[in-house]
XYZ file of C-alpha atoms in Angstrom:
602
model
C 70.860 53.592 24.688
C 70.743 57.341 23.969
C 70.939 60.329 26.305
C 67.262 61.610 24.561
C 65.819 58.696 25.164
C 66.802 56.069 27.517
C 64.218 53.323 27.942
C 63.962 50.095 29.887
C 65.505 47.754 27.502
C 68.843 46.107 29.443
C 71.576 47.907 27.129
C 74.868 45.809 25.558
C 77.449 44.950 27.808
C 80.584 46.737 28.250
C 83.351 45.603 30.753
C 85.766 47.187 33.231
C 88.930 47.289 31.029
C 92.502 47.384 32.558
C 94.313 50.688 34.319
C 97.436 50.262 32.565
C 99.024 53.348 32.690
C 97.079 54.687 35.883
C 99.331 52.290 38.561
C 99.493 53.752 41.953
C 102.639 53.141 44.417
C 101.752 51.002 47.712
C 101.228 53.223 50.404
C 104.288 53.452 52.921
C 104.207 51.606 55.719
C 102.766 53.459 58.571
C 102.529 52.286 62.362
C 104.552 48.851 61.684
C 106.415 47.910 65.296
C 110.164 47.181 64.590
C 112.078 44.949 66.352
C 114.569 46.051 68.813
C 118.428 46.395 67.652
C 119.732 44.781 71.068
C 118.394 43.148 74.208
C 116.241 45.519 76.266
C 118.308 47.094 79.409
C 116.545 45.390 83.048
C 115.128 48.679 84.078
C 113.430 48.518 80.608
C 111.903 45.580 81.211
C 110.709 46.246 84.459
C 109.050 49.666 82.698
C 108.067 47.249 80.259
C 106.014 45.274 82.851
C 104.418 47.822 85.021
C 100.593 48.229 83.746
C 100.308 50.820 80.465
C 98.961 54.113 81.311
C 95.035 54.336 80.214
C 94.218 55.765 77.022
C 91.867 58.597 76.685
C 88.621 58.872 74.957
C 87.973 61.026 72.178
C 89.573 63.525 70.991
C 90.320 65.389 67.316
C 88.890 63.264 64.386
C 92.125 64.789 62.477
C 92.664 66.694 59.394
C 90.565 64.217 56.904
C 87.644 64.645 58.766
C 86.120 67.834 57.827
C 83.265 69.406 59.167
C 81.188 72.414 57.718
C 78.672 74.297 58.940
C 76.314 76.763 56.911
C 78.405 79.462 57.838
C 81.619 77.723 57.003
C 83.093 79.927 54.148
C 83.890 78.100 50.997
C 82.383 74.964 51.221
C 81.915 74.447 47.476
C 85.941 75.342 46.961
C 86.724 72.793 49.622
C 84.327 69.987 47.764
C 85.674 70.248 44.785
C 89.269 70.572 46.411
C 88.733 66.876 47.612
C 87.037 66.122 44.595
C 89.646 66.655 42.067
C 92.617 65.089 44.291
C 90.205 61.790 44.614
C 88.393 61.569 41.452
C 90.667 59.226 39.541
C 92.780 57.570 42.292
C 91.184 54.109 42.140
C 94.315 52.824 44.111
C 95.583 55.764 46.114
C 96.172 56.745 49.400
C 93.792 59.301 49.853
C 90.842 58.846 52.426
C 88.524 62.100 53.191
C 85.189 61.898 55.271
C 83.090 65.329 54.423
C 80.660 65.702 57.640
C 78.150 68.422 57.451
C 76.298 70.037 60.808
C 72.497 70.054 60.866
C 71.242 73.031 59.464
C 70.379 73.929 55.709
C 73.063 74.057 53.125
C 72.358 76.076 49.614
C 73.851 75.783 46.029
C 76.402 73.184 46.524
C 77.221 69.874 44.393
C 79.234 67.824 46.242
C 81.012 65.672 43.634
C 82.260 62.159 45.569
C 85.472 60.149 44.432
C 87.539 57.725 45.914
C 87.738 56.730 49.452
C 84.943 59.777 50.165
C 82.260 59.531 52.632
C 80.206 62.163 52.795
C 77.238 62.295 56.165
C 74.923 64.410 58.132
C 75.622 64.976 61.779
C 71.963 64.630 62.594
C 69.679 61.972 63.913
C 67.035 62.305 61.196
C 68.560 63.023 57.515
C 66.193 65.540 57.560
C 68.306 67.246 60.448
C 70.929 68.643 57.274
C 69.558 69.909 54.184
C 71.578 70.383 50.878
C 69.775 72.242 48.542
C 71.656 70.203 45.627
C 73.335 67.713 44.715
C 75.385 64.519 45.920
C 76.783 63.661 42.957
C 78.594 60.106 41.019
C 79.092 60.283 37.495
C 81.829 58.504 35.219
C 83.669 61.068 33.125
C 87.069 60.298 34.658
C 86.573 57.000 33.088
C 84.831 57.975 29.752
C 81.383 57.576 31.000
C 82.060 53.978 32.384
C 80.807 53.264 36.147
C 81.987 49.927 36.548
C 85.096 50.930 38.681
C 83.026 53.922 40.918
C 83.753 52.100 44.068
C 84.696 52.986 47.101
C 82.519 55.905 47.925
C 79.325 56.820 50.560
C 76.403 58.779 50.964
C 74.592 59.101 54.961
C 72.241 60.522 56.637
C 71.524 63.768 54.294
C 68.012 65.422 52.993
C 68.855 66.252 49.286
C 67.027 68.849 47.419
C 68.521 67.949 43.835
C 69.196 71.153 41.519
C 67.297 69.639 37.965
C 65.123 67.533 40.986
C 66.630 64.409 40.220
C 69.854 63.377 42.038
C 72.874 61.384 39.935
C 74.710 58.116 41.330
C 76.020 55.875 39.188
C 78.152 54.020 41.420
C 79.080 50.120 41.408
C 80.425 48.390 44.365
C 81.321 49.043 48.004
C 79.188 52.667 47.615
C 76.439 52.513 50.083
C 73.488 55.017 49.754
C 72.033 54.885 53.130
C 69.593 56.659 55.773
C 69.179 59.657 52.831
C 65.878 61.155 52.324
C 66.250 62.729 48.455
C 63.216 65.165 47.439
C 63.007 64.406 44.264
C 64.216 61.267 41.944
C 67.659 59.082 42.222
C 69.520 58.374 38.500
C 71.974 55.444 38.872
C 73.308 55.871 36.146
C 76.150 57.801 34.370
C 75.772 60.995 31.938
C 75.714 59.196 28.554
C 73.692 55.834 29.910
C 77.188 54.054 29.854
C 77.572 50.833 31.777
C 77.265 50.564 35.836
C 77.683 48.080 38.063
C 76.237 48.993 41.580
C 74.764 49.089 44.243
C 72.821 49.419 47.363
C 70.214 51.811 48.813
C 69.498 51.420 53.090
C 67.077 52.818 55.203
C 66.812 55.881 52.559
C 63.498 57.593 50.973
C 63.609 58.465 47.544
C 60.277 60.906 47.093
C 60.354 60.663 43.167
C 61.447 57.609 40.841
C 64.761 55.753 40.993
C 65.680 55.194 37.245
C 68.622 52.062 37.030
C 69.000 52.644 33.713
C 71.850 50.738 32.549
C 72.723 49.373 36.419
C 73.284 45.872 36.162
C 72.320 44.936 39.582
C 70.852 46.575 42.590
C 69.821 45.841 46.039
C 67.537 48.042 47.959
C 66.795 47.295 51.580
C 63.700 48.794 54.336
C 63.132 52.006 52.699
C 60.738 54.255 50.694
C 60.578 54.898 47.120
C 58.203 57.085 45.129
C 58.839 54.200 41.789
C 61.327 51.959 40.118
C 61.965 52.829 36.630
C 63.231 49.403 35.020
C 65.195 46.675 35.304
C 68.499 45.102 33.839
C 69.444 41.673 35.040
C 68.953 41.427 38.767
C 67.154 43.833 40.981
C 66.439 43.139 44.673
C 64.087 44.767 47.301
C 63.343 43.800 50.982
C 60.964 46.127 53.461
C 60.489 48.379 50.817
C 57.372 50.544 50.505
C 56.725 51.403 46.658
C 59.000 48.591 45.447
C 57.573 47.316 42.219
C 55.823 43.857 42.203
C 57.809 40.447 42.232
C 58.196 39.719 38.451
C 61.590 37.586 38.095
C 62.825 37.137 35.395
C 60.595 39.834 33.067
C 61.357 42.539 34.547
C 64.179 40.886 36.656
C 62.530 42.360 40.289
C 62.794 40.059 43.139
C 60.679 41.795 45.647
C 60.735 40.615 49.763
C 57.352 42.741 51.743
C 60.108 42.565 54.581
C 63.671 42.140 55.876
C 63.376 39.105 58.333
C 66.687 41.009 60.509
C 68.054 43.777 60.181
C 70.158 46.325 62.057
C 71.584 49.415 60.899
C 74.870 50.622 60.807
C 75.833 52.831 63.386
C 76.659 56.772 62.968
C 78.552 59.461 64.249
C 76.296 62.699 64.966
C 76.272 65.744 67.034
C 74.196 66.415 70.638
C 74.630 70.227 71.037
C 78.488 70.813 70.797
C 79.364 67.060 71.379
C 80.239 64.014 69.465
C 78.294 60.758 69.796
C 77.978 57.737 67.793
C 74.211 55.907 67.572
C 72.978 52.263 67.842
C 70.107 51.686 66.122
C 68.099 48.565 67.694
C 67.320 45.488 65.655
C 64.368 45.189 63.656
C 62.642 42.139 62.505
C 60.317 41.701 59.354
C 61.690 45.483 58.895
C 59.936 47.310 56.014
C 60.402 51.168 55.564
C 62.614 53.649 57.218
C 64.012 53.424 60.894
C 63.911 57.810 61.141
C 59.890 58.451 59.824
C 58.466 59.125 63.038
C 61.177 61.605 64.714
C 63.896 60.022 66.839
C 65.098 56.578 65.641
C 64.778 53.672 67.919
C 68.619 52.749 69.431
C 70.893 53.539 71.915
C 74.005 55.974 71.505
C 77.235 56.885 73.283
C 79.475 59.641 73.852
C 82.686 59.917 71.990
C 84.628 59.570 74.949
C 83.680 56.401 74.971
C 85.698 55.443 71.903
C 89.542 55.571 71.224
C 89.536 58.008 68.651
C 92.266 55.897 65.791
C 94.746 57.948 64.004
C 97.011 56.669 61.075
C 100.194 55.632 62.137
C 98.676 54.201 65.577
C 99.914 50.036 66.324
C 97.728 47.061 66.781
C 99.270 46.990 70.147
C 97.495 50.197 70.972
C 94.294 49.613 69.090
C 93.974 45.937 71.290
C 94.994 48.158 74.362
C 92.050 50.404 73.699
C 89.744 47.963 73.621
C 90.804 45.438 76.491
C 90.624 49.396 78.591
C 86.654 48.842 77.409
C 86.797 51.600 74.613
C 85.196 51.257 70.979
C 87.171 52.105 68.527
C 86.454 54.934 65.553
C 89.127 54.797 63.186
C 89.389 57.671 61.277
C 90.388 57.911 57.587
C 93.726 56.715 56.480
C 96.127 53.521 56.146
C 96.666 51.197 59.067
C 99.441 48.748 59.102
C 98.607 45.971 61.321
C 101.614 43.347 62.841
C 99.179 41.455 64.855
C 95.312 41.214 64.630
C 93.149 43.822 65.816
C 90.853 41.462 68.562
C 87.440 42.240 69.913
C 86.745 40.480 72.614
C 84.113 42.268 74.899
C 80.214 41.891 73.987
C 79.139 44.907 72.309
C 82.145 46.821 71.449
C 81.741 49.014 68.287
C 84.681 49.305 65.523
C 83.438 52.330 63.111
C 85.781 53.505 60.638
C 85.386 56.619 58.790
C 86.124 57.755 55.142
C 87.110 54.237 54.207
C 89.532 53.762 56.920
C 91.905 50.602 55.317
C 93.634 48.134 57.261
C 96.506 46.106 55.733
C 97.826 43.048 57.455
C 101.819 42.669 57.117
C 103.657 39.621 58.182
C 100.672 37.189 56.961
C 98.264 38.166 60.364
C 94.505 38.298 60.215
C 93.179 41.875 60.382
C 90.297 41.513 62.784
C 89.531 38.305 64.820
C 85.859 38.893 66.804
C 85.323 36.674 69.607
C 81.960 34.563 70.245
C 80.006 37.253 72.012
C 76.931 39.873 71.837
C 76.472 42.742 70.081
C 79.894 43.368 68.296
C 79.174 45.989 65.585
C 82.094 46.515 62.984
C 81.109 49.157 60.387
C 82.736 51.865 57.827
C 86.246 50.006 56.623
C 88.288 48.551 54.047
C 90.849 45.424 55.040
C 93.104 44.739 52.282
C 95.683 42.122 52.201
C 99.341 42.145 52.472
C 101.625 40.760 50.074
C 102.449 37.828 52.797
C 99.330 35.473 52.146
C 96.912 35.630 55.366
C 95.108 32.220 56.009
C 92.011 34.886 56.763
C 91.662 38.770 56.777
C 88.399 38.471 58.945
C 87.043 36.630 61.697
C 83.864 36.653 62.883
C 83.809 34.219 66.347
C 87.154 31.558 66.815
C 86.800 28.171 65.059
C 83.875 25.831 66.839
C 81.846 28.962 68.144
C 78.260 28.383 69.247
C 76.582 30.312 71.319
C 73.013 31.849 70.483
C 73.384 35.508 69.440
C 69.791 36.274 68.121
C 68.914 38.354 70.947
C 71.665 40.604 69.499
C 73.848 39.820 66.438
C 77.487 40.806 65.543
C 76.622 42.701 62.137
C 79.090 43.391 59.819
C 78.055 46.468 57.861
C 80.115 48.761 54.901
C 82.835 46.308 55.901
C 84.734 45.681 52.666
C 87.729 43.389 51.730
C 90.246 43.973 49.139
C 92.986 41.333 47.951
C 95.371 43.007 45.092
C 94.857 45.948 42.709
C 96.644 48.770 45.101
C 99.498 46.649 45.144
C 100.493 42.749 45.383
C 98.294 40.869 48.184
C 97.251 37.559 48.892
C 94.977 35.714 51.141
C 93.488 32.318 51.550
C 90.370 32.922 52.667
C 89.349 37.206 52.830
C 86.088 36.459 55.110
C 85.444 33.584 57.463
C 81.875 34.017 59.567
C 82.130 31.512 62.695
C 79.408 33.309 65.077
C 75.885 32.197 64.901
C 73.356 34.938 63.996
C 76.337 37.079 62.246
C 74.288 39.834 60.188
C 76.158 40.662 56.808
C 74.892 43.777 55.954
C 76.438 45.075 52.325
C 79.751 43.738 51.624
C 81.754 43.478 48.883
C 84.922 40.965 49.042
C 86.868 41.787 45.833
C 90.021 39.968 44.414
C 91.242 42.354 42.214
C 91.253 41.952 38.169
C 92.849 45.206 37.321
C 95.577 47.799 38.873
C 99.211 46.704 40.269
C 99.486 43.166 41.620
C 97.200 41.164 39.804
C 97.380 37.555 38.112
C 96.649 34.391 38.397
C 99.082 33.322 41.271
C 100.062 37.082 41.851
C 96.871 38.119 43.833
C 95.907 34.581 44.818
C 92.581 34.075 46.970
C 91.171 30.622 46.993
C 87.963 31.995 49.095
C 85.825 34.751 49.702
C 83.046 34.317 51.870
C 83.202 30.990 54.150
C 80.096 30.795 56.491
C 80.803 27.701 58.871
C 77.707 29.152 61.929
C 74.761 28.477 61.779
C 71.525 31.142 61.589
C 73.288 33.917 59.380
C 71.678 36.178 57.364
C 73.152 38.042 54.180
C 71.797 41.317 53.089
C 73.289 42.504 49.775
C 76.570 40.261 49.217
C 78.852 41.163 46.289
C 81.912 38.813 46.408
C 83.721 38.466 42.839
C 86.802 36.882 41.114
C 88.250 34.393 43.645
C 90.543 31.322 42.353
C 88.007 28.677 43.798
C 84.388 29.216 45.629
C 83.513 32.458 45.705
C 81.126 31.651 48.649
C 81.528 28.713 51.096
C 78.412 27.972 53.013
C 78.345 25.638 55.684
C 75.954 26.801 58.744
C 72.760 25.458 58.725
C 69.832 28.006 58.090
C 71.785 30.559 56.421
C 69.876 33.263 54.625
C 71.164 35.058 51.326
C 68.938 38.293 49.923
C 70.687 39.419 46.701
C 73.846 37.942 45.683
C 76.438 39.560 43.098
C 79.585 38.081 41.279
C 81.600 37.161 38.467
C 84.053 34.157 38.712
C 87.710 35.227 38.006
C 88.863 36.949 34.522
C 91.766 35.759 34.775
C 91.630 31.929 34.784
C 94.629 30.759 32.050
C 92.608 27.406 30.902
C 90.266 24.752 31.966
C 92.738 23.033 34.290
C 92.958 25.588 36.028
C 89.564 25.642 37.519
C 88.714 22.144 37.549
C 87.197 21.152 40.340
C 87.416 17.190 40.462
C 84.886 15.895 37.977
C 83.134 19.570 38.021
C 83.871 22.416 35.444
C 84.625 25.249 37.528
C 83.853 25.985 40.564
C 80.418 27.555 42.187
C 80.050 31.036 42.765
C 77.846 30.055 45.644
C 78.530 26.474 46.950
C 76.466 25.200 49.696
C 77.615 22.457 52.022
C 76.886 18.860 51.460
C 75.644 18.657 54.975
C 73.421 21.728 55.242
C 69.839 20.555 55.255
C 68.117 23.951 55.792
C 69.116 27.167 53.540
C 67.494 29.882 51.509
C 68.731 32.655 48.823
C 66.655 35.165 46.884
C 67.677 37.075 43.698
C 71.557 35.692 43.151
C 73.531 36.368 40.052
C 76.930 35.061 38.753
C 78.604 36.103 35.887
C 81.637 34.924 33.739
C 84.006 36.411 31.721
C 86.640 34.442 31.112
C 89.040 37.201 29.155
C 92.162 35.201 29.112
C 90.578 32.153 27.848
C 87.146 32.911 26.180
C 86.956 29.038 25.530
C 86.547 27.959 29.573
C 83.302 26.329 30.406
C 81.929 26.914 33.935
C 79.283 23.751 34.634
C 77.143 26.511 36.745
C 77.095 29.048 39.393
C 75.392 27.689 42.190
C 75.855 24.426 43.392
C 73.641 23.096 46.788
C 72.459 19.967 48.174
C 68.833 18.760 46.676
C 66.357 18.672 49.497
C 63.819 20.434 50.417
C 65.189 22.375 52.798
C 67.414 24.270 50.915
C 65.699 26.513 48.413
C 66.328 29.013 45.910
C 64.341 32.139 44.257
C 65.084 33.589 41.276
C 69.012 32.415 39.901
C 70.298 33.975 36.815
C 74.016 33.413 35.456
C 75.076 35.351 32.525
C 78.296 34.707 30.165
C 79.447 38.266 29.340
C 80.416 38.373 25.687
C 80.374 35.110 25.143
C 83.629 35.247 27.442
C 82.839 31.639 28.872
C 80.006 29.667 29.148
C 78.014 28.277 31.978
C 76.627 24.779 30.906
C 73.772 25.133 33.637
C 72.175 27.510 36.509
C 72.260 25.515 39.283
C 73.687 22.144 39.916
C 72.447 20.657 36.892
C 69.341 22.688 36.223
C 68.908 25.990 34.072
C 69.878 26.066 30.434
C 73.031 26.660 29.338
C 74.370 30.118 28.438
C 75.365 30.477 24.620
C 77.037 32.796 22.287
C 77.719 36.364 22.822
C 74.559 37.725 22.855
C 74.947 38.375 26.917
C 71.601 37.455 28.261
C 70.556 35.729 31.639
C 70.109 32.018 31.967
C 67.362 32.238 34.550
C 65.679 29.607 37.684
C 63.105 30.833 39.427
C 62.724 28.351 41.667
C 65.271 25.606 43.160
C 64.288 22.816 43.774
């Protein structure tokens, strides 16, 4: 596809490719509790004993939170400061968040890498004007956006320079509650390949133009058009979304979102912090901020224990048995114990990519079976001692009825591998019923430092065991068995992303009993009620081209559980799938790289 004239055909397929000389060092170990030399003196342990002192609320977001106003001298220099240190470090230790004041910003293009959030401090995006540009593009990586992850865009009005905005992102970059005056490109300078993505609760005045994106999933917003359409693209609640037309053009299209909830923010009342709960919608279509002030609830900063790097777990769980929130602002956390949130409604917001790493084998964050627990804005990636889990959402068993108001789990992304060795058995496990999933992406790595077969090892993504849990825009790739475990009865799925793991050595390897390979998306034996629109799963089986995967989804057959629009695609010719879904769908074939498609299952 040229740069004169790009057009709606789905281009040749290009893959991410190894980092081989770009290998980053682990970060250092920050806020790990060491074990005393000697036995602890009596008076100590008395100390020890008495009750801890409280710990304040709020407080200085530190130096990787920076704020500008439009008098704030230098902005662009400061951008493109960031910029530059974060544009290529794919695996560093960098983590920025770039908040701008409400008021109207002129000339500036702020170009986002690595571990960058950029946000408005607003209520409405319309609050903080850039005249300009928000900008993703791929030249780091020779016009390739298959590895742009990592990366956000909030709660901004964007006034693009040539009147079309650029971001060609791929996975974990969330585009949400923006309102761009003009037209969204999701693609990189040059058409090259892309991998992405996810729009939120955003309006887009002019037309978004994929391009080459592979995917895309946009959710309750507002778009002026939709250019085209590669292999799978996904709307729910959106006005202007183009007709439902899977497989030619690939557009699943939903009128509405049955749940939904959006993430919460950080914005400014006068001179003061606060961070806002939007309420829950159902059958949600269009933006939450059209009509002024959006619907929700907020509190004051001092409400939250304001979460430096270098802080322990014991502090963190102190915070929150003392009834604080927590807002974790950007940098590395080393947990020895699991973060646990046990009180209904307690809010766990990270900024600029906050990342949590689990030493010792723990569990990152366990969430007890109660209301209301929002967790939003961070990266978990494992240790090099294999966790049985890296995330729990309610203990083993839990059942209580949440629908009034859901745990969501929102921006919330899980990493096994690629900064550095990790391992985990299982990276997600959803317990609670009514959990909302809300964009995730749970990634074993297949490139930087620490990857391999056995080196990163990951049997599971995604295991859903409650029942009534919806997914909204799931991206879980590369894991050494199911990529998703469903269990709960009525689960929901709207847009589903993956690829089965590169890095397989031979058939053997993946056999799962009789069955080539195992399922992308494997639903239960004992579900009798589920439903999934738009889901994709890819192979590419770059070790051993000649590995067969039987399919990509594999469910029960009754009537109850149903499926719209299934595609799986061998990339290259790297693999084969023999079928779509259980045994239905024809097989994939040569290297030709197009979709094996179901519309409907059963």
């Amino acid at each position: 596809m040229s740069a004169s004239s790009p057009d709606s055909r789905p281009p040749s397929i290009g893959r991410r490719t190894l980092l081989g000389a770009a290998a980053v060092a682990t970060p250092a170990v920050l806020g790990v509790a060491t074990p005393a030399a000697a036995a602890p003196s009596p008076a100590a342990s008395a100390s020890a004993r008495k009750k801890p002192r409280a710990l304040p609320g709020g407080g200085d977001l530190g130096p990787n939170v920076i704020v500008f106003d439009p008098s704030t001298p230098g902005i662009q220099a400061r951008l493109d400061q960031v910029f530059r240190q974060q544009e290529s470090a794919q695996f560093g230790t960098g983590r920025y968040a770039l908040l701008f004041k409400p008021g109207t910003y002129n000339g500036l293009n702020a170009q986002l890498g690595f571990y960058t959030s950029i946000a408005g401090l607003g209520l409405s995006p319309d609050d903080t004007t850039i005249n300009g540009d928000v900008t993703v593009d791929a030249g780091w990586f020779n016009g390739n956006a298959t590895q742009n992850f990592w990366r956000s865009a909030e709660n901004l009005a964007l006034v693009p320079v040539n009147g079309t905005n650029r971001w060609a992102v791929a996975q974990a970059a969330p585009f949400r509650r923006m309102h761009v005056r003009g037209g969204l490109n999701l693609s990189p300078d040059g058409y090259g390949w892309a991998s992405g993505g996810y729009i939120a609760d955003s309006r887009i005045d002019g037309q978004v133009g994929p391009y080459s994106q592979q995917q895309w999933y946009t959710r309750d917003s507002a778009i002026g058009s939709w250019l085209n359409g590669v292999w799978n693209m996904v709307f729910s609640g959106v006005e202007g979304a183009p007709a439902q037309s899977f497989p030619n053009p690939p557009y699943t299209t939903l009128g509405t979102t049955p749940i939904s909830r959006e993430k919460p923010f950080l914005y400014l009342q006068g001179n003061d912090y606060r961070v806002f709960l939007p309420e829950k919608r159902t059958n949600a279509r269009g933006v939450t901020w059209g009509n002024g002030t959006p619907r929700g609830t907020s509190l004051p900063l001092s409400q939250f224990y304001v979460a430096r790097p270098g802080v322990s777990a014991a502090t963190l769980n102190q915070a929150l048995a003392e009834g604080l929130h927590l807002l974790l602002t950007p940098g590395i956390y080393h947990l020895d114990r699991p973060i646990q949130v046990n009180r209904a409604g307690t809010v766990v917001l990270g900024l600029g990519y906050a990342t949590l790493i689990p030493d010792g084998g723990v569990t990152a964050v366990q969430v007890a079976d109660v209301d209301g627990v929002r967790l939003a804005g961070f990266l978990v990636d494992a240790g090099p001692v294999n966790s049985a889990t890296l995330l729990e959402i309610g203990p083993r068993g839990a059942s209580r009825d949440h629908s009034a108001n859901p745990t969501t789990v929102q921006d919330v992304f899980v990493r096994i591998g690629g900064a550095g060795a990790g391992k985990a058995t299982t990276s997600m496990v959803i317990n609670s019923r009514h959990t909302i999933v809300d964009h995730t992406w749970v990634w074993r790595a297949d490139h930087g430092e620490g990857v391999g077969w056995e080196t990163n090892r990951a049997d599971y993504g995604v295991v859903v065991n409650g029942d009534d849990v919806l997914a909204t825009g799931l991206f879980v790739e590369h894991f050494n068995k199911y990529d998703v475990q469903w269990n709960g009865q009525r689960g929901r799925t709207i847009f589903f992303q993956n690829e089965k793991a590169y890095d397989a050595p031979n058939q053997g390897a993946i056999q799962n009993g009789s069955i080539k390979g195992y399922a992308a998306y494997n639903v239960g034996d004992g579900v009798t009620t589920h439903e999934g629109w738009g889901l994709g799963s890819y192979c590419y089986y770059n070790v051993n081209p000649s590995i067969v995967q039987h399919h990509g989804f594999a469910a029960p057959v009754r009537s109850g559980v149903r499926f719209h629009n299934l595609l799986v695609v061998s990339l290259g010719g790297q693999g084969q799938y023999e079928c779509v879904i259980n045994d239905t769908g024809s097989p994939t074939s040569g290297t030709s790289t197009v979709p094996s498609t179901v519309v409907s299952y059963p």
